[in-house]
Tab-separated table of C-alpha atoms in Angstrom:
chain	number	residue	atom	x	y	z
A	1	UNK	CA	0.000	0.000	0.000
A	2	UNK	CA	2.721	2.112	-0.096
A	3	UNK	CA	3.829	4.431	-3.307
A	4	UNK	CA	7.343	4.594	-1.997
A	5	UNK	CA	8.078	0.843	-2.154
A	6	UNK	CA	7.809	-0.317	-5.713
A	7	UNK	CA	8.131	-4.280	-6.432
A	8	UNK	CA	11.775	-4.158	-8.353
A	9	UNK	CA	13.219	-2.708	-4.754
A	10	UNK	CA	15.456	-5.061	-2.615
A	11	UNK	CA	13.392	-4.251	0.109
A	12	UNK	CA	9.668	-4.729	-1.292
A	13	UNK	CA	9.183	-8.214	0.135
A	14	UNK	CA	10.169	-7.326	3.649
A	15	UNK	CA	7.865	-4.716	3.834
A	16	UNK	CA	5.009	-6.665	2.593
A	17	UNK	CA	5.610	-9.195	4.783
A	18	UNK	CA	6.241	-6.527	8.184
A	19	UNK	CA	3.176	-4.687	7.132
A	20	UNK	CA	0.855	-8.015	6.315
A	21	UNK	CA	1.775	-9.067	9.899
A	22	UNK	CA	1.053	-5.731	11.465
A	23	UNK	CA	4.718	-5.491	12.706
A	24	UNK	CA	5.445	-2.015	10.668
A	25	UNK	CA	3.366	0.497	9.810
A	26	UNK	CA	4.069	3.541	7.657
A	27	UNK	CA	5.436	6.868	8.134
A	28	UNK	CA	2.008	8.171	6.156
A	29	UNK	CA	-1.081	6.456	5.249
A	30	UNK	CA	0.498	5.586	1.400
A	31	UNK	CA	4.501	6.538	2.435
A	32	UNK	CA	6.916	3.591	4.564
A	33	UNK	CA	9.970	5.983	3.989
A	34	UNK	CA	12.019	2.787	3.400
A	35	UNK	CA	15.238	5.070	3.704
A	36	UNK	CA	15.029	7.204	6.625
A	37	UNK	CA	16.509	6.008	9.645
A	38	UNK	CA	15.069	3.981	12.421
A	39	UNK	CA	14.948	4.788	16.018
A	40	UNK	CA	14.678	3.530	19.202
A	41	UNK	CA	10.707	3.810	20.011
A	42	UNK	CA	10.436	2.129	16.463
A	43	UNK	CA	12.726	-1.036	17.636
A	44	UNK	CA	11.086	-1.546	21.103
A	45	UNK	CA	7.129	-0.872	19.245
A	46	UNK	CA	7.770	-3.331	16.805
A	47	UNK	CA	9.171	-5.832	19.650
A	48	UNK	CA	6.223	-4.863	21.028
A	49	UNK	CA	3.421	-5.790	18.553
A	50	UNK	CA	5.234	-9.030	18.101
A	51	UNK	CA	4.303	-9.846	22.071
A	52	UNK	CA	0.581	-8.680	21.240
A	53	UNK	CA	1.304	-5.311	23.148
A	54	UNK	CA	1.543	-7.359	27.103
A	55	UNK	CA	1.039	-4.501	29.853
A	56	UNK	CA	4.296	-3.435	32.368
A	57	UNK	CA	4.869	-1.309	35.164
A	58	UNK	CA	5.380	2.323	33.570
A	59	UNK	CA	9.113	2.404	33.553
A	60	UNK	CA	10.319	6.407	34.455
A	61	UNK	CA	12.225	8.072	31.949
A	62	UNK	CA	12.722	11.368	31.671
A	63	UNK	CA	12.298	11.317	28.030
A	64	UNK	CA	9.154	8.748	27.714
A	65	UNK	CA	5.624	10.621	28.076
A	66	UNK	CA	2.881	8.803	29.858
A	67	UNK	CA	0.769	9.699	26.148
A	68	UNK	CA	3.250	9.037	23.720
A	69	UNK	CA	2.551	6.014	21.581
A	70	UNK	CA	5.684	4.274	22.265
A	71	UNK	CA	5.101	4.258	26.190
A	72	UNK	CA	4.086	0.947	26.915
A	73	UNK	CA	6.394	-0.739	24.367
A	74	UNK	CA	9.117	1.330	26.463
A	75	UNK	CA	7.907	-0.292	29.615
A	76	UNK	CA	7.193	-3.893	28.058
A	77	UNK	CA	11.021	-3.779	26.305
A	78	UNK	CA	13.156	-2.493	29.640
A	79	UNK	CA	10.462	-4.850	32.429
A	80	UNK	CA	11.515	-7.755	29.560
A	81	UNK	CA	15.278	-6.805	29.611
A	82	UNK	CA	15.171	-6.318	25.434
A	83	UNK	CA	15.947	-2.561	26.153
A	84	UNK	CA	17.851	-0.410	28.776
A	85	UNK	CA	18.303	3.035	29.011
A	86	UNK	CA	20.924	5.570	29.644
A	87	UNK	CA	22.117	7.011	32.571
A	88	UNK	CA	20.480	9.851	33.993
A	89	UNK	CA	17.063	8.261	33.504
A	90	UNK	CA	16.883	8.948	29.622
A	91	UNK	CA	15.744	6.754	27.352
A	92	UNK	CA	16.588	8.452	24.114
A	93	UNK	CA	13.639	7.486	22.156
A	94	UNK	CA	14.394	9.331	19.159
A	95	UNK	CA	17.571	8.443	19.036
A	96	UNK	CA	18.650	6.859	15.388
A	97	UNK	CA	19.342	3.092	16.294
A	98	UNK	CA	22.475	1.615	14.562
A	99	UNK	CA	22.865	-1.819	12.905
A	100	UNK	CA	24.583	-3.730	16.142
A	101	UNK	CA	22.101	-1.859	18.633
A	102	UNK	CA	19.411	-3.885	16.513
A	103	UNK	CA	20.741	-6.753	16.409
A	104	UNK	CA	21.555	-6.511	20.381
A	105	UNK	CA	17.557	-6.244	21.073
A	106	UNK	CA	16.418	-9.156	19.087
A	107	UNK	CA	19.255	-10.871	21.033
A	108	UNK	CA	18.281	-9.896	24.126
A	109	UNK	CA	14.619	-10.575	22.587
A	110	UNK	CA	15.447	-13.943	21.632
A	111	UNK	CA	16.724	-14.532	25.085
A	112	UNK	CA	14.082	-13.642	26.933
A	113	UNK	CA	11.787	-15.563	24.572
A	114	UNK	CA	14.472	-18.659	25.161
A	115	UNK	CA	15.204	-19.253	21.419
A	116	UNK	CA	18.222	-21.021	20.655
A	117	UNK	CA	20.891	-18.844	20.376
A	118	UNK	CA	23.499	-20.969	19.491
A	119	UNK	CA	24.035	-19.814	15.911
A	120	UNK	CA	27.749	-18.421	16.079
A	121	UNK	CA	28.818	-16.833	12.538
A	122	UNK	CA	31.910	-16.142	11.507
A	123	UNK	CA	32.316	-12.170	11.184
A	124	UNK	CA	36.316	-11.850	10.056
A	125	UNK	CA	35.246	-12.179	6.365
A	126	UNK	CA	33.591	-8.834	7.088
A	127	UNK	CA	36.246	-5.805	5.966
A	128	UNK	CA	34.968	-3.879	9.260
A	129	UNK	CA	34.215	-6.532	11.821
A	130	UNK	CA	37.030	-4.542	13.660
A	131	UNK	CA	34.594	-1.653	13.821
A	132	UNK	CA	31.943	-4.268	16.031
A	133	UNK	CA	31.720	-2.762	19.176
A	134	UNK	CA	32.844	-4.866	22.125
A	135	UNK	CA	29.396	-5.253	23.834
A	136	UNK	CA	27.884	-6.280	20.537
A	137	UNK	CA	29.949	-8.571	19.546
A	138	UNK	CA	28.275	-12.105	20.489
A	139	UNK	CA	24.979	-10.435	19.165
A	140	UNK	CA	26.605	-9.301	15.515
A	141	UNK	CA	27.934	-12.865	15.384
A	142	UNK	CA	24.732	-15.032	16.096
A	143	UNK	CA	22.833	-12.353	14.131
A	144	UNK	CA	25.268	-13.627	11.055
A	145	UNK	CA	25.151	-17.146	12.473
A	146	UNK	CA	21.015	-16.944	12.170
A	147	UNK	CA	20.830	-15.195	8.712
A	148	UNK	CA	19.662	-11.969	10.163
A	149	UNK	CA	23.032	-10.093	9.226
A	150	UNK	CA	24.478	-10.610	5.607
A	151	UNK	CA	26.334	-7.876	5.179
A	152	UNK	CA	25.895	-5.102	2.599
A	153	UNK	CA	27.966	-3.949	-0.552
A	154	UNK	CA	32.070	-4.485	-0.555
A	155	UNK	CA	31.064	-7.406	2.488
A	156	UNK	CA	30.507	-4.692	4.807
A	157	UNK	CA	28.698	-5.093	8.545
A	158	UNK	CA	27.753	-1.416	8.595
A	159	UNK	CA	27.866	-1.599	12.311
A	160	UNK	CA	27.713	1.921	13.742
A	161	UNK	CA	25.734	3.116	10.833
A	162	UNK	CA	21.974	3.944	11.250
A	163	UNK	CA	19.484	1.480	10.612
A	164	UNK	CA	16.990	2.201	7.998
A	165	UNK	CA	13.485	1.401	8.363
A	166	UNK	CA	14.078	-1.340	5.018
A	167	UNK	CA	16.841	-2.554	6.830
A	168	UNK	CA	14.871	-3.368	10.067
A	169	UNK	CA	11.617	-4.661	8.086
A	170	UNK	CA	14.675	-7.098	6.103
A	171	UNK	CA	16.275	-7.928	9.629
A	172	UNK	CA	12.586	-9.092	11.284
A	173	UNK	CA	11.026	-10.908	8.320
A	174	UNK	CA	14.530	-13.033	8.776
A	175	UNK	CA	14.254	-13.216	12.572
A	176	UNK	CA	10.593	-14.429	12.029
A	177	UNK	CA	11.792	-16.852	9.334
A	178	UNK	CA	15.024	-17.918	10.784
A	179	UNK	CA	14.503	-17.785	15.014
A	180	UNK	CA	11.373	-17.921	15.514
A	181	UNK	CA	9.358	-20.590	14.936
C-alpha cells in the first residue's frame, strides 16, 4: 500500500511481509519511507506488537511521556530486559538506532523468549568486523550465524551506521523466518 516501495526494490518483500503481519506500519497512510533512519521507540514498538502489546509497570524516563505512543512498548522492552536506558534516567527514544544496537535487542529478545541462540557466525570475512563494538559482539555474530546479518555492498557489517526502516523490516522478516518458529 505504499507508493514509496515499488516491487523491483530489494526491500519490497520485507515490507510486505512486516506490514501483512502488522509489525510495521508507515510513516504516512500511502509513504513507509524505506530510507530514513530507524529509532529507538520504532525497535522496542515493533518488539512490542510481536508480544501482542503485554502490559508493564510504567518504567520512568525522563524522556518517555505517559501519552506518547511508544510508552508501553518502552515499559514492556526495559520490564523484559530487550531494552535499557541511559544514565540519567533517559531513554533516548528518538535516538537513530544503529545496525549492532538492533541486532543486540532481538538478542536480548530472543533470550528472553528462550530461542536457541546458538548460531555463532563467523564475522572476520567482514572488511569492518574490527569496527563491532565490544558489547555487541556475540549479538553481531549469532545475528550472522542466524541469517539476520548478511552484510551489505564491498562485504561490509555497517555496524555503527543507522538502521533504515528497510533494513529493520529485512532484519525481522529473517528473525521471524530464521529464530522464531
Amino acid at each position: 500500500p505504499y507508493l514509496d516501495v515499488a516491487s523491483q526494490d530489494w526491500y519490497y518483500n520485507n515490507v510486505f511481509y512486516v506490514h501483512a503481519n502488522g509489525l510495521m506500519t508507515g510513516t504516512e497512510k500511502d509513504r513507509f519511507s524505506p530510507h530514513n533512519a530507524t529509532n529507538r521507540a520504532m525497535v522496542v514498538t515493533i518488539l512490542h506488537r510481536l508480544e501482542n502489546q503485554p502490559e508493564a509497570a510504567a518504567a520512568q524516563f525522563k524522556d518517555v511521556a505517559a501519552d506518547q505512543y511508544f510508552e508501553k512498548a518502552v515499559s514492556w522492552a526495559v520490564a523484559a530486559g530487550v531494552a535499557t536506558g541511559y544514565g540519567d534516567r533517559q531513554f533516548g527514544p528518538f535516538d537513530n538506532v544503529t545496525r549492532e544496537q538492533l541486532v543486540a535487542m532481538l538478542y536480548r529478545y530472543s533470550l528472553y523468549k528462550e530461542y536457541n541462540l546458538s548460531a555463532d557466525g563467523s564475522i572476520t570475512r567482514f572488511t569492518d568486523a574490527a569496527k563491532v563494538s565490544l558489547w555487541a559482539t556475540d549479538a553481531v555474530k549469532w545475528a550472522v550465524g542466524a541469517g539476520l546479518l548478511s552484510g551489505k555492498e564491498n562485504n561490509i557489517l555497517d555496524p555503527k551506521n543507522t538502521a533504515t526502516r528497510a533494513e529493520v523490516a529485512a532484519i525481522f522478516q529473517r528473525l521471524l523466518l530464521n529464530v522464531v518458529q
